[in-house]
mmCIF file of C-alpha atoms in Angstrom:
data_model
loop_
_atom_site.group_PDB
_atom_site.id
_atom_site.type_symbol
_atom_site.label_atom_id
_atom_site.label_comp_id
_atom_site.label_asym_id
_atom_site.label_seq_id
_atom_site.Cartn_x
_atom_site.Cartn_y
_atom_site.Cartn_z
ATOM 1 C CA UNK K 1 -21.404 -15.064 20.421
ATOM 2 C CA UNK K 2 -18.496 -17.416 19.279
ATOM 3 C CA UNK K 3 -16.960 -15.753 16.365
ATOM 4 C CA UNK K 4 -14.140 -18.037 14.289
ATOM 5 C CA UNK K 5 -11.024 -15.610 12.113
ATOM 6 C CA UNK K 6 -10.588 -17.751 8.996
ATOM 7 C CA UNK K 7 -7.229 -16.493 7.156
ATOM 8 C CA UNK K 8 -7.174 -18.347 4.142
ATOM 9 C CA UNK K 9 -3.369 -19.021 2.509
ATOM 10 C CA UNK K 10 -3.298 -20.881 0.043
ATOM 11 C CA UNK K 11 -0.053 -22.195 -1.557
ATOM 12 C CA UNK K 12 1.055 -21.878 -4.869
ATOM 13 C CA UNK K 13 0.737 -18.359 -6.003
ATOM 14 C CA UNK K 14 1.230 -17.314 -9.629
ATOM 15 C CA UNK K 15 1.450 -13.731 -9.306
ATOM 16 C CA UNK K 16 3.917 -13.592 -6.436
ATOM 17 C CA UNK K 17 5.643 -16.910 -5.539
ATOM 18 C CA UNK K 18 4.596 -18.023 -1.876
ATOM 19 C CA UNK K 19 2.863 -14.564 -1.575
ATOM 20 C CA UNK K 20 1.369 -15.900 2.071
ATOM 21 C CA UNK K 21 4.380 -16.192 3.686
ATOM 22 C CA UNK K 22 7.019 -14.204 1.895
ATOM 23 C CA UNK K 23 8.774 -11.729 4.298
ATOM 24 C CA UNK K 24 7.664 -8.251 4.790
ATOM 25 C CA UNK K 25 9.101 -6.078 7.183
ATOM 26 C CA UNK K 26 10.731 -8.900 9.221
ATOM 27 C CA UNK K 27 7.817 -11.032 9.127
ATOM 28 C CA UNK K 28 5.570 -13.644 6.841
ATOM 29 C CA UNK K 29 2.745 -11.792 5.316
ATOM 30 C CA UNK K 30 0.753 -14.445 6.908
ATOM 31 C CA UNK K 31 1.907 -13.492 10.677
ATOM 32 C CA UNK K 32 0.121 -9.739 10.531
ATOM 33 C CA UNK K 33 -3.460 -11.337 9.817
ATOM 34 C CA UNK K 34 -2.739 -13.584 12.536
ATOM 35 C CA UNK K 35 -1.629 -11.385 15.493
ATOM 36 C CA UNK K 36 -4.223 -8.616 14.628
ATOM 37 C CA UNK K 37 -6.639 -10.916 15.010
ATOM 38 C CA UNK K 38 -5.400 -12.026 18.277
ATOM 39 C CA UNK K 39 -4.990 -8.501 19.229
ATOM 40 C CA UNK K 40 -8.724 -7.633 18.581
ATOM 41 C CA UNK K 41 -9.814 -10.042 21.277
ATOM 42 C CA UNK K 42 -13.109 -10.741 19.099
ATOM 43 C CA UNK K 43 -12.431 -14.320 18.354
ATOM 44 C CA UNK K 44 -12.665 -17.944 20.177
ATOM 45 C CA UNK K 45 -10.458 -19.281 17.470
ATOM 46 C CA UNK K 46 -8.175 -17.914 14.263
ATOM 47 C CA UNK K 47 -7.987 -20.442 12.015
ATOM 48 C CA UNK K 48 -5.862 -20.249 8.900
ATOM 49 C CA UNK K 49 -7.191 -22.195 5.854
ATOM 50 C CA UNK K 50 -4.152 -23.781 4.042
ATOM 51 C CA UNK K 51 -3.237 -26.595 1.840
ATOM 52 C CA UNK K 52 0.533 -26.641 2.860
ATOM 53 C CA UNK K 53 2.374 -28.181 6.080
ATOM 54 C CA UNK K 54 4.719 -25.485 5.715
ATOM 55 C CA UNK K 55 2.358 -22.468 5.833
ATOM 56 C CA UNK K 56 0.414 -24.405 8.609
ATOM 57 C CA UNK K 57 3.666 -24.395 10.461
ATOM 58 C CA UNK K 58 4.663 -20.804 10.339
ATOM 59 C CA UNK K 59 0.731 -20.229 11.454
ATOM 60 C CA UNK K 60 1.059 -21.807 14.424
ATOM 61 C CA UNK K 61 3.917 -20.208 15.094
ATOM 62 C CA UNK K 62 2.406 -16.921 15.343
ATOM 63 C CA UNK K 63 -0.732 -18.305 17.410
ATOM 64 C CA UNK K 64 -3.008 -19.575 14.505
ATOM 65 C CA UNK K 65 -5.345 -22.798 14.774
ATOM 66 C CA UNK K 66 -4.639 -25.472 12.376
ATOM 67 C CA UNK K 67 -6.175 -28.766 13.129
ATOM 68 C CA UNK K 68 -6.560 -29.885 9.332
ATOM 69 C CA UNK K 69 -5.314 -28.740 6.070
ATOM 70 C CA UNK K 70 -7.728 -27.540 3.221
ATOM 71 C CA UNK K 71 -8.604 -30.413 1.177
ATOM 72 C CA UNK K 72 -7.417 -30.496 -2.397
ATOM 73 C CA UNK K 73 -10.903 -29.687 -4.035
ATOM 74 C CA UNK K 74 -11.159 -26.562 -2.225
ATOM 75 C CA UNK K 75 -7.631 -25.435 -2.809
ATOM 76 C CA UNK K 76 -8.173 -25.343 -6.980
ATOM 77 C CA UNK K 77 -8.020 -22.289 -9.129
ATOM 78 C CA UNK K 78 -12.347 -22.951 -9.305
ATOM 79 C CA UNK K 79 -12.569 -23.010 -5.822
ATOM 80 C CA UNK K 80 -14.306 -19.800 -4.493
ATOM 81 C CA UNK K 81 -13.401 -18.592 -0.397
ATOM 82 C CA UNK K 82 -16.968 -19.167 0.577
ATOM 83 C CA UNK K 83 -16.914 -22.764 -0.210
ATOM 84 C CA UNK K 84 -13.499 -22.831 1.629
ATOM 85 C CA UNK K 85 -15.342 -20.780 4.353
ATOM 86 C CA UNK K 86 -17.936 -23.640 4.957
ATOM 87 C CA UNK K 87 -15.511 -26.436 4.619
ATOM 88 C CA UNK K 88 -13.488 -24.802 7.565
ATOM 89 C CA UNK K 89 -16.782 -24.841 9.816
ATOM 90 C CA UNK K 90 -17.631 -28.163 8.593
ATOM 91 C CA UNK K 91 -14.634 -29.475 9.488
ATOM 92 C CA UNK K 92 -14.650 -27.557 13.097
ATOM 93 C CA UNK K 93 -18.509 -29.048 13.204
ATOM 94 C CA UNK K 94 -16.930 -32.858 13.388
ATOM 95 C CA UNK K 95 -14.643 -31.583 16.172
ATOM 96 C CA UNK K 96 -17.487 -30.729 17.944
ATOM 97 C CA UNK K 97 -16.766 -26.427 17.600
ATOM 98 C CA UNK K 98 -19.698 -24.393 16.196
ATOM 99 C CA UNK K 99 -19.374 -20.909 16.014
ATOM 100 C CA UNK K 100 -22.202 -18.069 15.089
ATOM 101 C CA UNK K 101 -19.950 -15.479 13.070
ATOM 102 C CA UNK K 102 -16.600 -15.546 10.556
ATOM 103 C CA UNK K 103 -14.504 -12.828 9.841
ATOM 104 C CA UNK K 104 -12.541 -13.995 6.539
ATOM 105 C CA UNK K 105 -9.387 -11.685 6.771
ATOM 106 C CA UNK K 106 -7.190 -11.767 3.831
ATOM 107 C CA UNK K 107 -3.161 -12.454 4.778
ATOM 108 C CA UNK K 108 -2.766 -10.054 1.788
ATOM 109 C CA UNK K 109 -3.990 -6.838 4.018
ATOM 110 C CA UNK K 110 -1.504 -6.218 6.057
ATOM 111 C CA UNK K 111 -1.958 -3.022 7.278
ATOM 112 C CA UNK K 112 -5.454 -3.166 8.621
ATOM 113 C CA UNK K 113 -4.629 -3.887 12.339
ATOM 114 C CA UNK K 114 -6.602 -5.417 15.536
ATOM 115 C CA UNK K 115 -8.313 -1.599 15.476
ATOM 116 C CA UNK K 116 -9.572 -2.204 11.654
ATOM 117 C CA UNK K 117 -11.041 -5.367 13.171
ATOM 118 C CA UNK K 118 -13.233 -4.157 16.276
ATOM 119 C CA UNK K 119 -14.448 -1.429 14.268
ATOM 120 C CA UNK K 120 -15.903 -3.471 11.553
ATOM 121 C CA UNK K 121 -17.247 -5.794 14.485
ATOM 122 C CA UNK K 122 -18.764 -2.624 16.058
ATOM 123 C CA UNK K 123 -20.523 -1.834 13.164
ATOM 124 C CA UNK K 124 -21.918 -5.655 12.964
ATOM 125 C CA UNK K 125 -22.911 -5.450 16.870
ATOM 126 C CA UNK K 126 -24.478 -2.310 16.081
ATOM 127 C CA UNK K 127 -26.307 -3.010 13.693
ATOM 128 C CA UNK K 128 -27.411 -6.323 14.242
ATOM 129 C CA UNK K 129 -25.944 -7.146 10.552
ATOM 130 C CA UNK K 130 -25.931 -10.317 9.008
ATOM 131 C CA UNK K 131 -22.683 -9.152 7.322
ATOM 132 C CA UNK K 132 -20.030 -6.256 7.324
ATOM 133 C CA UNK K 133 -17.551 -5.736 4.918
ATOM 134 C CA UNK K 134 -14.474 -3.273 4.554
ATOM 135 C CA UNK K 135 -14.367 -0.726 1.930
ATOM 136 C CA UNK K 136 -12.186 2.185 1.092
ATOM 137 C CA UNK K 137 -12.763 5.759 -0.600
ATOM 138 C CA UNK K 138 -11.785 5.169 -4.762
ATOM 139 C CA UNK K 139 -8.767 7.773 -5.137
ATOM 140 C CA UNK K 140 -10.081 9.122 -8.273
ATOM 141 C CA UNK K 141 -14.323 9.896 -8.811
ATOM 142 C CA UNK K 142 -15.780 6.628 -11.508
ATOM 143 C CA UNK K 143 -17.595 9.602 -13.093
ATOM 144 C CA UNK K 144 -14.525 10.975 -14.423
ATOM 145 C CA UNK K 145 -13.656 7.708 -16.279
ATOM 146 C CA UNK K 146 -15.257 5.896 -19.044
ATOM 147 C CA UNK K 147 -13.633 3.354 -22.051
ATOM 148 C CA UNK K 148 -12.896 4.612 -25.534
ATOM 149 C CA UNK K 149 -13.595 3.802 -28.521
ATOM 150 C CA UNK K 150 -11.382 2.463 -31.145
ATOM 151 C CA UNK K 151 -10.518 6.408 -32.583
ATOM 152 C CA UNK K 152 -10.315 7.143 -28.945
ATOM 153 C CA UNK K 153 -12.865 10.282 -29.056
ATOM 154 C CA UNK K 154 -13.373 11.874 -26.323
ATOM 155 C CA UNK K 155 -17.097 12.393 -27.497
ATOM 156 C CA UNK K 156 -19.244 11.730 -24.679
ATOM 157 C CA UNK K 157 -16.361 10.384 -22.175
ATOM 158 C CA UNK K 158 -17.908 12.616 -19.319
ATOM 159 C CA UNK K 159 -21.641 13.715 -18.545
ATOM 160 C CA UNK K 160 -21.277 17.820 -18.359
ATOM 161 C CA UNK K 161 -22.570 17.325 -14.694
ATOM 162 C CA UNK K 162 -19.576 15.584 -14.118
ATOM 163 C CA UNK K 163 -16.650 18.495 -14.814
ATOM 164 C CA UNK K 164 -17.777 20.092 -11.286
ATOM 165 C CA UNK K 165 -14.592 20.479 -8.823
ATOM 166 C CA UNK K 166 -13.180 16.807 -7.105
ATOM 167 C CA UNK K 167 -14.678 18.248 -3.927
ATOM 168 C CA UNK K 168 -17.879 18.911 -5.383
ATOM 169 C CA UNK K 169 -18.804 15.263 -6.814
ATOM 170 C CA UNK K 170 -20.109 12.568 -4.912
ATOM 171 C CA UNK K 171 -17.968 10.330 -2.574
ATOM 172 C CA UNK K 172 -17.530 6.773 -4.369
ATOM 173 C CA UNK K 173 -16.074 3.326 -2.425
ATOM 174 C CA UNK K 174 -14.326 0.169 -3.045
ATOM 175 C CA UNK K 175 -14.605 -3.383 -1.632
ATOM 176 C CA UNK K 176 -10.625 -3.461 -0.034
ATOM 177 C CA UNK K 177 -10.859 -6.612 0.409
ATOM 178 C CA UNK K 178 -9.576 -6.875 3.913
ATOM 179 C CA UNK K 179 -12.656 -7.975 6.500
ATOM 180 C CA UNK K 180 -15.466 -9.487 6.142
ATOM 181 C CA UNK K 181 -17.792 -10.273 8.837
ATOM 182 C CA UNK K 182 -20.721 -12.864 8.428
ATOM 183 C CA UNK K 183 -23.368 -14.667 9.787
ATOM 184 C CA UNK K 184 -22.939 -18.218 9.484
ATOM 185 C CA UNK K 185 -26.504 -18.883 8.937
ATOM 186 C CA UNK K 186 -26.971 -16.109 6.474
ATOM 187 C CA UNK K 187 -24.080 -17.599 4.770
ATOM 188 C CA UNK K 188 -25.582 -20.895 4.159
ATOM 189 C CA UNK K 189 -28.685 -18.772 3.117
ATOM 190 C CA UNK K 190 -26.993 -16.966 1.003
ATOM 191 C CA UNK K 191 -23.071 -16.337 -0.309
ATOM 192 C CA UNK K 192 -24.383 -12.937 -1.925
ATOM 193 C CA UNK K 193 -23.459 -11.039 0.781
ATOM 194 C CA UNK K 194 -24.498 -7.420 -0.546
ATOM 195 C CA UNK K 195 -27.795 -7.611 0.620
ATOM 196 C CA UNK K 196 -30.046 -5.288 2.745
ATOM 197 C CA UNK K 197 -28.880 -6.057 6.599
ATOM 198 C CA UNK K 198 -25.047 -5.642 5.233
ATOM 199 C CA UNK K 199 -23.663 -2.503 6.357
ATOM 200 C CA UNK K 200 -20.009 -1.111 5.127
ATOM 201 C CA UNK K 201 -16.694 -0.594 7.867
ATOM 202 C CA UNK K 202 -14.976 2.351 6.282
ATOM 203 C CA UNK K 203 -11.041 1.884 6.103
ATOM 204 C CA UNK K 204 -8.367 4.227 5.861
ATOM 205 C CA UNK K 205 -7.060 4.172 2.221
ATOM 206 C CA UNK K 206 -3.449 3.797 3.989
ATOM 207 C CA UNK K 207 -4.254 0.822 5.165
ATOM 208 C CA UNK K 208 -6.308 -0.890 2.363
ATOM 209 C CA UNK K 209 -3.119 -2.153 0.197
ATOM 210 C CA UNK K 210 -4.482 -5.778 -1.084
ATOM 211 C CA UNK K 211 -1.418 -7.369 -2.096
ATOM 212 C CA UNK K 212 -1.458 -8.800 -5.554
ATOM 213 C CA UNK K 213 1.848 -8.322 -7.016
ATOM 214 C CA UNK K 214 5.375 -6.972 -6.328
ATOM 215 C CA UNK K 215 4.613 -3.300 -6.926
ATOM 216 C CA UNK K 216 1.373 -3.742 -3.989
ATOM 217 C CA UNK K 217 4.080 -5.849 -2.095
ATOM 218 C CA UNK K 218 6.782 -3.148 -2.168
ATOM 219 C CA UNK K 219 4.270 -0.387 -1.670
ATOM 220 C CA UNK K 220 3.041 -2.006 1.721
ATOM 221 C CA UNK K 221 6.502 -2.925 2.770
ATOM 222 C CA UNK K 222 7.596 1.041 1.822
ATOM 223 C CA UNK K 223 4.286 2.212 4.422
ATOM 224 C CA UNK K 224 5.413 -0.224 6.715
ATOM 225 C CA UNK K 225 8.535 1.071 6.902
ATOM 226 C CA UNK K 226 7.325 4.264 7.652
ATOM 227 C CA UNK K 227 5.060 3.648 10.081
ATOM 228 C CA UNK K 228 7.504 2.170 12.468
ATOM 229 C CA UNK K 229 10.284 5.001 12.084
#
């Protein structure tokens, strides 16, 4: 099967200026998508899905593909990644490329590696999914929380099944946001992609930073540091 990485960075962050391709650890954010996705060895091409000549330039620097930029329509606030998804294999389509499977991978995960990636394309293999997604284990149980109300009472904020011990209550995960896998044709069928035939990759919750701001961005860049001591 011909499987396509799509990386999408686009410009113009508000919540961290030029969050794609701000340094971390010696390197654009950008460039750790990219070369873990070369290091998996799943892919025929990595393409990263930007709007800027500058961003396209520091992807190929690192080994990205980046025949075309993402058009202007697709790089609004409104624009959602699927419909960036399919312009990307449009676009490949008219250059005669055609692939079976994407694997969007978020530039703002940088510390799932190429290991993160042929585990969650394991799972897909395995289970002849249409789609696989990454999660991670929530660090504190959704039965212990609740919202208040305006005299913030604690009346009812817990069911009394709920006080057992943390080891005692149910595991609970979270989307992480850094890999999903796809069918193409089940993504034309369908961009609801939490459907039966969609199986979870479990991720380390070391590894499942999704950089939003500067306290994720200093947090990853702190584990980072770490790791390569």
């Amino acid at each position: 099967m011909k499987n396509i990485a799509i990386i999408p960075a686009r410009s113009g962050s508000k919540g961290l200026k030029d969050k794609n391709i701000k340094p971390i650890n010696g390197k654009p954010l950008i460039a750790y998508a990219i070369e873990s996705a070369i290091q998996s060895g799943v892919f025929s091409t990595i393409h990263v899905s930007t709007d800027s000549e500058e961003y396209a330039e520091i992807a190929k620097k690192y080994g990205a593909d980046v025949p075309f930029l993402r058009s202007e329509e697709m790089s609004s606030d409104t624009a959602s990644s699927w419909d960036a998804v399919k312009e990307v294999i449009e676009r490949y389509k008219e250059l005669g490329m055609e692939f079976d499977n994407i694997v969007l991978l978020q530039p703002t995960s940088p510390l799932r590696d190429s290991d993160d990636i042929k585990g969650a394309y394991d799972v897909f293999i395995k289970n002849n999914a249409k789609a696989v997604v990454s999660v991670c284990e929530v660090d504190h149980s959704p039965l212990l929380s609740n919202t208040l109300p305006d005299n913030n009472s604690l009346d009812g904020f817990i069911d009394c099944n709920s006080s057992a011990p943390r080891q005692k209550l149910s595991k609970y995960y979270r989307l992480n946001g850094a890999i999903y896998i796809v069918n193409i044709k089940f993504l034309y069928d369908d961009t609801f992609i939490y459907r039966d035939g969609s199986y979870a990759y479990i991720m380390d919750k070391r590894k499942s930073i999704d950089i939003d701001d500067i306290f994720d961005f200093e947090m990853a860049e702190f584990i980072m540091s770490k790791r390569d001591c």
